[in-house]
């Protein structure tokens, strides 16, 4: 039996297997040859289902986005609550896979189901008083914020730990000419972080508040 027609070898199987392999080897280690070996076939067999590695990566990105549970707000759900819920689910979906944010950030095309669902979300926002432009810009801004935030969370920095000072706070104090009352030092002493749940929620709320103001200005 030809490997290309082997039962179970479908485009969806390729994408699911590639996502599992991504968690093991990361984006740099994910190759078509390695995926083919994982599936027990020769590399040319994969091209019956995908035309290029980029098409495979786009399919993986599509799967990650859909796994976040895209869709319009629930009945009676405020758009602010929906947008926050959508952003949190998207972040978790990106974090569920090693280099998940890079996969989505590098996507060049998404599938028809994702595009239709995205359009349904925009339509729901228009029903709630958004212009199509404001709806598109809002979801885009939130999605890009989430992707960028997770890119930072998932960043690999080999060798950086060895370069870190033993007492980062003291090193910063020296950089700030010994000003122990500097706002940066005060923020760090008070537990401020640029990553993690608290930082994510702060940025998300700022985006929602800004959108609320923009929508109010449009209505006046």
Coordinates of N, CA and C in Angstrom, one line a residue:
X1 N 0.8 -1.2 0.0 CA 0.0 0.0 0.0 C 0.9 1.2 0.0
X2 N 0.6 2.2 -0.8 CA 1.3 3.5 -0.9 C 1.2 4.2 0.4
X3 N 2.4 4.7 0.9 CA 2.4 5.4 2.2 C 1.5 6.6 2.2
X4 N 1.3 7.2 1.0 CA 0.4 8.4 1.0 C -1.0 8.1 1.3
X5 N -1.4 6.8 1.0 CA -2.8 6.4 1.2 C -3.0 5.5 2.4
X6 N -1.9 5.4 3.2 CA -2.0 4.5 4.3 C -3.1 5.0 5.2
X7 N -4.0 4.1 5.7 CA -5.1 4.5 6.6 C -4.6 5.2 7.8
X8 N -5.3 6.3 8.1 CA -4.9 7.2 9.2 C -4.0 8.3 8.9
X9 N -3.3 8.2 7.7 CA -2.4 9.3 7.4 C -3.2 10.4 6.6
X10 N -3.7 11.4 7.4 CA -4.5 12.5 6.9 C -3.8 13.8 7.3
X11 N -4.3 14.9 6.7 CA -3.8 16.2 7.1 C -3.9 16.5 8.5
X12 N -5.1 16.1 9.1 CA -5.3 16.3 10.5 C -4.3 15.5 11.4
X13 N -4.1 14.3 10.9 CA -3.1 13.4 11.6 C -1.7 14.1 11.6
X14 N -1.3 14.6 10.5 CA 0.0 15.3 10.4 C 0.0 16.5 11.4
X15 N -1.0 17.3 11.5 CA -1.0 18.4 12.3 C -1.0 18.0 13.8
X16 N -1.8 17.0 14.2 CA -1.8 16.6 15.6 C -0.4 16.0 16.0
X17 N 0.1 15.2 15.1 CA 1.4 14.6 15.4 C 2.5 15.7 15.5
X18 N 2.4 16.7 14.6 CA 3.4 17.7 14.6 C 3.3 18.5 15.9
X19 N 2.2 18.7 16.4 CA 2.0 19.5 17.7 C 2.6 18.7 18.8
X20 N 2.4 17.3 18.8 CA 3.0 16.5 19.8 C 4.6 16.5 19.7
X21 N 5.0 16.5 18.5 CA 6.5 16.5 18.3 C 7.0 17.9 18.7
X22 N 6.3 18.9 18.4 CA 6.7 20.3 18.8 C 7.0 20.4 20.3
X23 N 6.1 19.7 21.1 CA 6.3 19.8 22.5 C 7.6 19.1 23.0
X24 N 8.1 18.1 22.2 CA 9.3 17.3 22.5 C 10.5 18.0 22.0
X25 N 10.5 18.6 20.8 CA 11.8 19.1 20.2 C 11.8 20.6 20.0
X26 N 10.7 21.3 20.1 CA 10.6 22.7 19.9 C 10.6 23.0 18.4
X27 N 10.3 24.3 18.1 CA 10.2 24.7 16.7 C 11.4 24.5 15.9
X28 N 12.6 24.7 16.5 CA 13.9 24.5 15.8 C 14.1 23.1 15.4
X29 N 13.6 22.2 16.2 CA 13.8 20.7 15.9 C 12.8 20.1 15.1
X30 N 11.7 20.8 14.8 CA 10.6 20.3 14.0 C 10.9 20.4 12.5
X31 N 11.1 19.2 11.9 CA 11.4 19.2 10.4 C 10.4 18.2 9.8
X32 N 10.2 18.4 8.5 CA 9.4 17.5 7.8 C 9.9 16.0 7.8
X33 N 11.2 15.9 7.8 CA 11.9 14.6 7.8 C 11.6 13.9 9.2
X34 N 11.7 14.7 10.3 CA 11.5 14.2 11.6 C 10.0 13.8 11.8
X35 N 9.1 14.6 11.2 CA 7.7 14.3 11.3 C 7.4 13.0 10.6
X36 N 8.0 12.9 9.4 CA 7.7 11.7 8.6 C 8.2 10.4 9.4
X37 N 9.4 10.5 10.0 CA 9.9 9.4 10.8 C 9.0 9.1 11.9
X38 N 8.4 10.1 12.5 CA 7.5 9.9 13.7 C 6.2 9.1 13.2
X39 N 5.8 9.4 11.9 CA 4.6 8.8 11.4 C 5.0 7.4 10.7
X40 N 6.2 7.1 10.6 CA 6.6 5.9 9.9 C 6.5 5.8 8.4
X41 N 6.7 7.0 7.8 CA 6.6 7.1 6.4 C 7.8 7.9 5.8
X42 N 8.0 7.9 4.5 CA 9.0 8.7 3.9 C 8.5 10.2 3.7
X43 N 9.4 11.1 3.7 CA 9.0 12.6 3.7 C 8.1 12.9 2.5
X44 N 8.3 12.3 1.3 CA 7.4 12.7 0.1 C 6.0 12.3 0.4
X45 N 5.7 11.3 1.3 CA 4.3 11.0 1.5 C 3.6 12.1 2.2
X46 N 4.2 13.0 2.9 CA 3.6 14.0 3.6 C 3.0 15.1 2.6
X47 N 3.7 15.2 1.5 CA 3.3 16.2 0.5 C 2.1 15.9 -0.3
X48 N 1.5 14.7 0.0 CA 0.2 14.5 -0.5 C -0.9 15.2 0.3
X49 N -0.5 15.7 1.5 CA -1.5 16.3 2.4 C -1.1 17.7 2.7
X50 N 0.2 18.1 2.6 CA 0.6 19.5 2.8 C 1.6 19.8 1.6
X51 N 1.5 21.1 1.2 CA 2.4 21.5 0.0 C 3.8 21.9 0.5
X52 N 3.9 22.3 1.8 CA 5.1 22.9 2.2 C 5.2 22.8 3.8
X53 N 6.3 23.1 4.3 CA 6.4 23.1 5.8 C 5.6 24.3 6.3
X54 N 5.6 25.4 5.6 CA 4.8 26.5 6.0 C 3.3 26.2 6.1
X55 N 2.9 25.4 5.2 CA 1.4 25.0 5.2 C 1.2 24.2 6.5
X56 N 2.1 23.3 6.8 CA 2.0 22.5 8.0 C 2.0 23.4 9.3
X57 N 2.9 24.4 9.3 CA 2.9 25.3 10.4 C 1.6 26.2 10.5
X58 N 1.1 26.5 9.4 CA -0.2 27.3 9.4 C -1.3 26.4 9.9
X59 N -1.3 25.1 9.6 CA -2.3 24.2 10.1 C -2.2 24.0 11.6
X60 N -0.9 24.0 12.1 CA -0.7 23.9 13.5 C -1.2 25.1 14.2
X61 N -0.9 26.3 13.7 CA -1.4 27.6 14.2 C -2.9 27.6 14.3
X62 N -3.5 27.2 13.2 CA -5.0 27.1 13.1 C -5.5 26.2 14.3
X63 N -4.9 25.1 14.5 CA -5.4 24.2 15.5 C -5.2 24.8 16.9
X64 N -4.1 25.5 17.1 CA -3.9 26.1 18.4 C -4.9 27.2 18.7
X65 N -5.2 28.0 17.7 CA -6.2 29.1 17.8 C -7.6 28.5 18.1
X66 N -8.0 27.5 17.3 CA -9.3 26.9 17.5 C -9.5 26.2 18.8
X67 N -8.4 25.7 19.3 CA -8.4 25.0 20.6 C -8.7 26.0 21.8
X68 N -8.5 27.3 21.5 CA -8.9 28.3 22.5 C -10.4 28.5 22.7
X69 N -11.1 28.0 21.7 CA -12.6 28.1 21.8 C -13.1 29.4 21.3
X70 N -12.7 29.8 20.1 CA -13.2 31.0 19.5 C -14.7 31.0 19.3
X71 N -15.3 32.2 19.2 CA -16.7 32.2 19.0 C -17.3 33.5 19.7
X72 N -18.5 33.9 19.3 CA -19.1 35.1 19.8 C -19.4 35.0 21.3
X73 N -19.7 36.1 21.9 CA -20.1 36.1 23.4 C -21.3 35.1 23.6
X74 N -21.3 34.6 24.8 CA -22.5 33.8 25.2 C -23.7 34.7 25.4
X75 N -24.9 34.1 25.4 CA -26.1 34.9 25.5 C -26.0 35.7 26.9
X76 N -26.2 37.0 26.8 CA -26.2 37.8 28.0 C -24.8 38.2 28.5
X77 N -23.8 37.7 27.9 CA -22.4 38.0 28.3 C -22.0 39.4 27.8
X78 N -21.5 40.2 28.7 CA -21.0 41.5 28.3 C -19.7 41.4 27.4
X79 N -19.6 42.3 26.4 CA -18.5 42.1 25.5 C -17.1 42.2 26.3
X80 N -17.1 43.0 27.3 CA -15.8 43.1 28.1 C -15.5 41.8 28.7
X81 N -16.5 41.1 29.3 CA -16.2 39.8 29.9 C -15.8 38.7 28.9
X82 N -16.5 38.8 27.7 CA -16.2 37.9 26.6 C -14.8 38.1 26.1
X83 N -14.4 39.4 25.9 CA -13.0 39.7 25.4 C -12.0 39.2 26.4
X84 N -12.2 39.4 27.7 CA -11.2 38.9 28.7 C -11.2 37.4 28.7
X85 N -12.3 36.8 28.6 CA -12.4 35.3 28.6 C -11.6 34.8 27.4
X86 N -11.9 35.4 26.2 CA -11.2 35.0 25.0 C -9.7 35.1 25.1
X87 N -9.3 36.2 25.6 CA -7.8 36.5 25.8 C -7.2 35.5 26.7
X88 N -7.8 35.2 27.8 CA -7.2 34.2 28.8 C -7.2 32.8 28.1
X89 N -8.2 32.4 27.4 CA -8.2 31.1 26.8 C -7.2 31.0 25.7
X90 N -7.0 32.1 25.0 CA -6.0 32.1 23.9 C -4.6 32.0 24.5
X91 N -4.4 32.7 25.6 CA -3.0 32.6 26.3 C -2.8 31.1 26.7
X92 N -3.8 30.5 27.3 CA -3.6 29.1 27.8 C -3.4 28.2 26.6
X93 N -4.0 28.4 25.5 CA -3.8 27.6 24.3 C -2.4 27.7 23.8
X94 N -1.9 28.9 23.8 CA -0.5 29.1 23.3 C 0.5 28.5 24.3
X95 N 0.2 28.6 25.6 CA 1.1 28.1 26.6 C 1.0 26.5 26.6
X96 N 0.0 26.0 26.0 CA -0.2 24.5 26.1 C 0.8 23.8 25.2
X97 N 1.5 24.5 24.3 CA 2.5 23.9 23.4 C 3.8 24.7 23.5
X98 N 4.9 24.0 23.5 CA 6.2 24.6 23.5 C 6.3 25.4 22.2
X99 N 6.7 26.6 22.3 CA 6.8 27.6 21.2 C 5.5 27.8 20.5
X100 N 4.4 27.7 21.3 CA 3.1 27.9 20.7 C 2.9 29.3 20.2
X101 N 3.4 30.3 20.9 CA 3.2 31.7 20.4 C 4.0 31.9 19.1
X102 N 5.2 31.3 19.0 CA 6.0 31.5 17.8 C 5.2 30.9 16.6
X103 N 4.6 29.7 16.8 CA 3.9 29.1 15.7 C 2.8 30.0 15.2
X104 N 2.0 30.6 16.1 CA 0.9 31.5 15.7 C 1.4 32.8 15.2
X105 N 2.5 33.3 15.8 CA 3.0 34.6 15.3 C 3.5 34.5 13.8
X106 N 4.0 33.3 13.5 CA 4.6 33.2 12.1 C 3.6 32.6 11.1
X107 N 2.4 32.5 11.5 CA 1.4 31.9 10.6 C 1.1 32.9 9.4
X108 N 1.0 32.4 8.2 CA 0.7 33.2 7.1 C -0.7 33.1 6.6
X109 N -1.4 32.0 7.0 CA -2.8 31.8 6.5 C -3.5 30.9 7.5
X110 N -4.8 31.2 7.7 CA -5.6 30.4 8.6 C -6.8 29.8 7.8
X111 N -7.3 28.7 8.4 CA -8.3 27.9 7.7 C -9.6 28.6 7.6
X112 N -10.5 28.1 6.7 CA -11.8 28.7 6.5 C -12.7 28.7 7.8
X113 N -12.6 27.6 8.6 CA -13.4 27.6 9.8 C -13.0 28.7 10.8
X114 N -11.7 28.9 10.9 CA -11.2 30.0 11.8 C -11.7 31.3 11.3
X115 N -11.6 31.6 10.0 CA -11.9 32.8 9.4 C -13.4 33.1 9.6
X116 N -14.3 32.1 9.3 CA -15.7 32.2 9.5 C -16.1 32.5 11.0
X117 N -15.4 31.8 11.9 CA -15.7 32.1 13.3 C -15.2 33.5 13.7
X118 N -14.1 33.9 13.2 CA -13.6 35.3 13.5 C -14.6 36.3 12.9
X119 N -15.2 36.0 11.8 CA -16.2 37.0 11.2 C -17.4 37.0 12.1
X120 N -17.8 35.8 12.6 CA -19.0 35.8 13.6 C -18.7 36.6 14.8
X121 N -17.5 36.6 15.3 CA -17.1 37.4 16.5 C -17.3 38.9 16.2
X122 N -16.8 39.3 15.0 CA -16.9 40.7 14.6 C -18.3 41.1 14.5
X123 N -19.2 40.2 13.9 CA -20.6 40.5 13.7 C -21.2 40.7 15.1
X124 N -20.9 39.9 16.1 CA -21.4 40.1 17.4 C -21.0 41.4 18.0
X125 N -19.8 41.8 17.8 CA -19.4 43.1 18.3 C -20.1 44.3 17.6
X126 N -20.3 44.1 16.3 CA -21.1 45.2 15.6 C -22.5 45.3 16.2
X127 N -23.1 44.2 16.5 CA -24.4 44.2 17.1 C -24.4 44.9 18.5
X128 N -23.3 44.9 19.1 CA -23.1 45.6 20.4 C -22.6 47.0 20.3
X129 N -22.7 47.6 19.1 CA -22.4 49.0 18.9 C -21.0 49.3 18.3
X130 N -20.2 48.3 18.1 CA -18.9 48.6 17.5 C -19.0 48.8 16.0
X131 N -18.2 49.7 15.4 CA -18.0 49.7 14.0 C -17.2 48.5 13.5
X132 N -17.3 48.1 12.3 CA -16.5 46.9 11.9 C -15.0 47.2 12.1
X133 N -14.6 48.5 11.8 CA -13.2 48.8 12.0 C -12.7 48.7 13.5
X134 N -13.5 49.2 14.4 CA -13.2 49.2 15.8 C -13.2 47.7 16.3
X135 N -14.2 46.9 15.8 CA -14.2 45.5 16.2 C -13.0 44.8 15.8
X136 N -12.6 45.0 14.5 CA -11.4 44.3 14.0 C -10.1 44.8 14.7
X137 N -10.0 46.1 14.9 CA -8.8 46.6 15.6 C -8.8 46.1 17.1
X138 N -9.9 46.0 17.7 CA -9.9 45.5 19.1 C -9.5 44.1 19.2
X139 N -10.1 43.2 18.5 CA -9.7 41.8 18.6 C -8.2 41.6 18.1
X140 N -7.8 42.3 17.1 CA -6.4 42.2 16.6 C -5.5 42.7 17.7
X141 N -5.8 43.8 18.4 CA -4.9 44.4 19.4 C -4.8 43.4 20.6
X142 N -5.9 42.8 21.0 CA -5.9 41.9 22.1 C -5.1 40.6 21.7
X143 N -5.4 40.1 20.5 CA -4.7 38.9 20.1 C -3.2 39.1 20.0
X144 N -2.8 40.2 19.5 CA -1.4 40.5 19.3 C -0.7 40.7 20.7
X145 N -1.5 41.3 21.6 CA -1.0 41.5 23.0 C -0.7 40.1 23.6
X146 N -1.7 39.2 23.5 CA -1.6 37.9 24.1 C -0.4 37.2 23.5
X147 N -0.3 37.2 22.1 CA 0.8 36.5 21.5 C 2.1 37.0 21.9
X148 N 2.3 38.4 21.9 CA 3.5 39.0 22.4 C 3.9 38.6 23.8
X149 N 2.9 38.6 24.7 CA 3.1 38.3 26.1 C 3.6 36.9 26.2
X150 N 3.0 36.0 25.5 CA 3.4 34.6 25.6 C 4.7 34.3 25.0
X151 N 5.0 35.1 23.9 CA 6.4 35.0 23.3 C 7.4 35.3 24.4
X152 N 7.2 36.3 25.2 CA 8.1 36.6 26.2 C 8.2 35.5 27.3
X153 N 7.0 35.0 27.6 CA 6.9 33.9 28.6 C 7.7 32.6 28.2
X154 N 7.6 32.4 26.9 CA 8.2 31.2 26.3 C 9.6 31.3 25.8
X155 N 10.1 32.5 25.9 CA 11.4 32.8 25.3 C 12.5 31.9 26.0
X156 N 13.4 31.4 25.2 CA 14.5 30.6 25.7 C 15.7 31.5 25.6
X157 N 16.4 31.5 26.7 CA 17.7 32.4 26.8 C 18.8 31.5 27.3
X158 N 19.4 30.6 26.4 CA 20.5 29.8 26.9 C 21.6 30.6 27.4
X159 N 22.2 30.2 28.5 CA 23.3 30.9 29.1 C 23.1 32.2 29.8
X160 N 21.8 32.7 29.8 CA 21.5 33.9 30.5 C 21.7 33.8 32.0
X161 N 21.3 32.7 32.5 CA 21.3 32.5 34.0 C 22.7 32.7 34.5
X162 N 23.7 32.3 33.8 CA 25.1 32.4 34.3 C 25.5 33.9 34.3
X163 N 24.9 34.7 33.5 CA 25.3 36.1 33.4 C 24.5 37.0 34.4
X164 N 23.6 36.4 35.1 CA 22.8 37.2 36.0 C 23.6 37.5 37.3
X165 N 23.5 38.8 37.8 CA 24.2 39.1 39.0 C 23.6 38.3 40.2
X166 N 24.4 38.0 41.2 CA 23.9 37.3 42.4 C 22.9 38.1 43.1
X167 N 22.9 39.4 43.1 CA 22.0 40.2 43.8 C 21.5 41.3 42.8
X168 N 20.4 40.9 42.0 CA 19.9 41.8 40.9 C 19.5 43.2 41.5
X169 N 18.9 43.2 42.7 CA 18.4 44.5 43.2 C 19.5 45.4 43.5
X170 N 20.6 44.8 44.1 CA 21.8 45.7 44.4 C 22.4 46.2 43.1
X171 N 22.4 45.3 42.1 CA 23.0 45.7 40.8 C 22.2 46.9 40.2
X172 N 20.9 46.8 40.3 CA 20.0 47.9 39.8 C 20.2 49.2 40.5
X173 N 20.4 49.0 41.8 CA 20.6 50.2 42.7 C 21.9 50.9 42.2
X174 N 23.0 50.1 41.9 CA 24.2 50.7 41.5 C 24.0 51.4 40.1
X175 N 23.2 50.8 39.2 CA 22.9 51.4 37.9 C 22.2 52.8 38.1
X176 N 21.4 52.8 39.2 CA 20.6 54.1 39.4 C 21.3 55.0 40.4
X177 N 22.6 54.9 40.4 CA 23.4 55.8 41.3 C 23.1 55.7 42.7
X178 N 22.7 54.6 43.2 CA 22.4 54.4 44.6 C 21.1 55.0 45.1
X179 N 20.2 55.4 44.2 CA 18.9 56.0 44.5 C 18.0 54.9 45.0
X180 N 18.0 54.6 46.3 CA 17.1 53.5 46.8 C 15.6 53.8 46.7
X181 N 15.3 55.1 46.5 CA 13.9 55.4 46.4 C 13.4 55.5 44.9
X182 N 14.2 55.1 44.0 CA 13.9 55.1 42.6 C 12.6 54.3 42.3
X183 N 11.7 54.8 41.5 CA 10.4 54.1 41.2 C 10.6 52.6 40.8
X184 N 11.7 52.4 39.9 CA 11.9 51.0 39.5 C 12.2 50.1 40.6
X185 N 13.0 50.5 41.5 CA 13.4 49.7 42.7 C 12.2 49.5 43.6
X186 N 11.4 50.6 43.8 CA 10.2 50.5 44.6 C 9.2 49.5 44.0
X187 N 9.0 49.5 42.7 CA 8.1 48.6 42.1 C 8.6 47.2 42.3
X188 N 9.9 46.9 42.1 CA 10.4 45.6 42.3 C 10.2 45.1 43.7
X189 N 10.5 46.0 44.7 CA 10.4 45.6 46.1 C 8.9 45.3 46.4
X190 N 8.0 45.9 45.7 CA 6.6 45.7 46.0 C 6.0 44.5 45.2
X191 N 6.9 43.8 44.5 CA 6.5 42.5 43.9 C 6.1 42.7 42.4
X192 N 6.4 43.8 41.8 CA 6.0 44.0 40.4 C 6.8 43.0 39.5
X193 N 6.1 42.4 38.5 CA 6.8 41.6 37.6 C 6.2 41.9 36.2
X194 N 7.0 41.7 35.2 CA 6.5 42.0 33.8 C 6.0 40.8 33.1
X195 N 6.0 39.6 33.8 CA 5.4 38.4 33.2 C 4.6 37.8 34.4
X196 N 3.8 36.8 34.0 CA 3.0 36.1 35.0 C 1.5 36.6 34.9
X197 N 0.7 36.0 35.7 CA -0.8 36.3 35.6 C -1.1 37.8 36.0
X198 N -0.5 38.3 37.0 CA -0.9 39.7 37.4 C -0.5 40.7 36.3
X199 N 0.7 40.5 35.7 CA 1.1 41.4 34.7 C 0.2 41.3 33.4
X200 N -0.2 40.0 33.1 CA -1.1 39.8 32.0 C -2.4 40.4 32.2
X201 N -3.0 40.3 33.4 CA -4.3 40.8 33.7 C -4.3 42.4 33.6
X202 N -3.2 42.9 34.1 CA -3.1 44.4 34.1 C -3.1 44.9 32.6
X203 N -2.3 44.3 31.7 CA -2.3 44.7 30.3 C -3.6 44.5 29.7
X204 N -4.3 43.4 30.0 CA -5.6 43.0 29.4 C -6.6 44.0 29.8
X205 N -6.6 44.4 31.1 CA -7.6 45.4 31.6 C -7.4 46.7 30.9
X206 N -6.1 47.1 30.7 CA -5.8 48.4 30.1 C -6.4 48.4 28.7
X207 N -6.3 47.3 27.9 CA -6.8 47.2 26.6 C -8.4 47.3 26.6
X208 N -9.0 46.6 27.5 CA -10.4 46.7 27.6 C -10.9 48.0 28.0
X209 N -10.3 48.7 29.0 CA -10.6 50.0 29.4 C -10.5 51.0 28.2
X210 N -9.4 50.9 27.5 CA -9.2 51.7 26.3 C -10.3 51.5 25.3
X211 N -10.7 50.3 25.0 CA -11.7 50.0 24.1 C -13.1 50.6 24.5
X212 N -13.3 50.5 25.8 CA -14.6 51.0 26.4 C -14.6 52.5 26.1
X213 N -13.5 53.2 26.3 CA -13.5 54.6 26.1 C -13.7 54.9 24.6
X214 N -13.0 54.2 23.7 CA -13.1 54.4 22.3 C -14.6 54.2 21.8
X215 N -15.2 53.1 22.4 CA -16.6 52.8 22.0 C -17.5 54.0 22.5
X216 N -17.3 54.5 23.7 CA -18.1 55.6 24.2 C -18.0 56.8 23.3
X217 N -16.7 57.1 22.9 CA -16.5 58.3 22.1 C -17.2 58.1 20.7
X218 N -17.2 56.9 20.2 CA -17.9 56.7 18.9 C -19.4 56.9 19.0
X219 N -20.0 56.6 20.2 CA -21.4 56.7 20.4 C -21.9 58.1 20.6
X220 N -21.0 59.0 21.0 CA -21.3 60.4 21.3 C -21.3 61.2 20.1

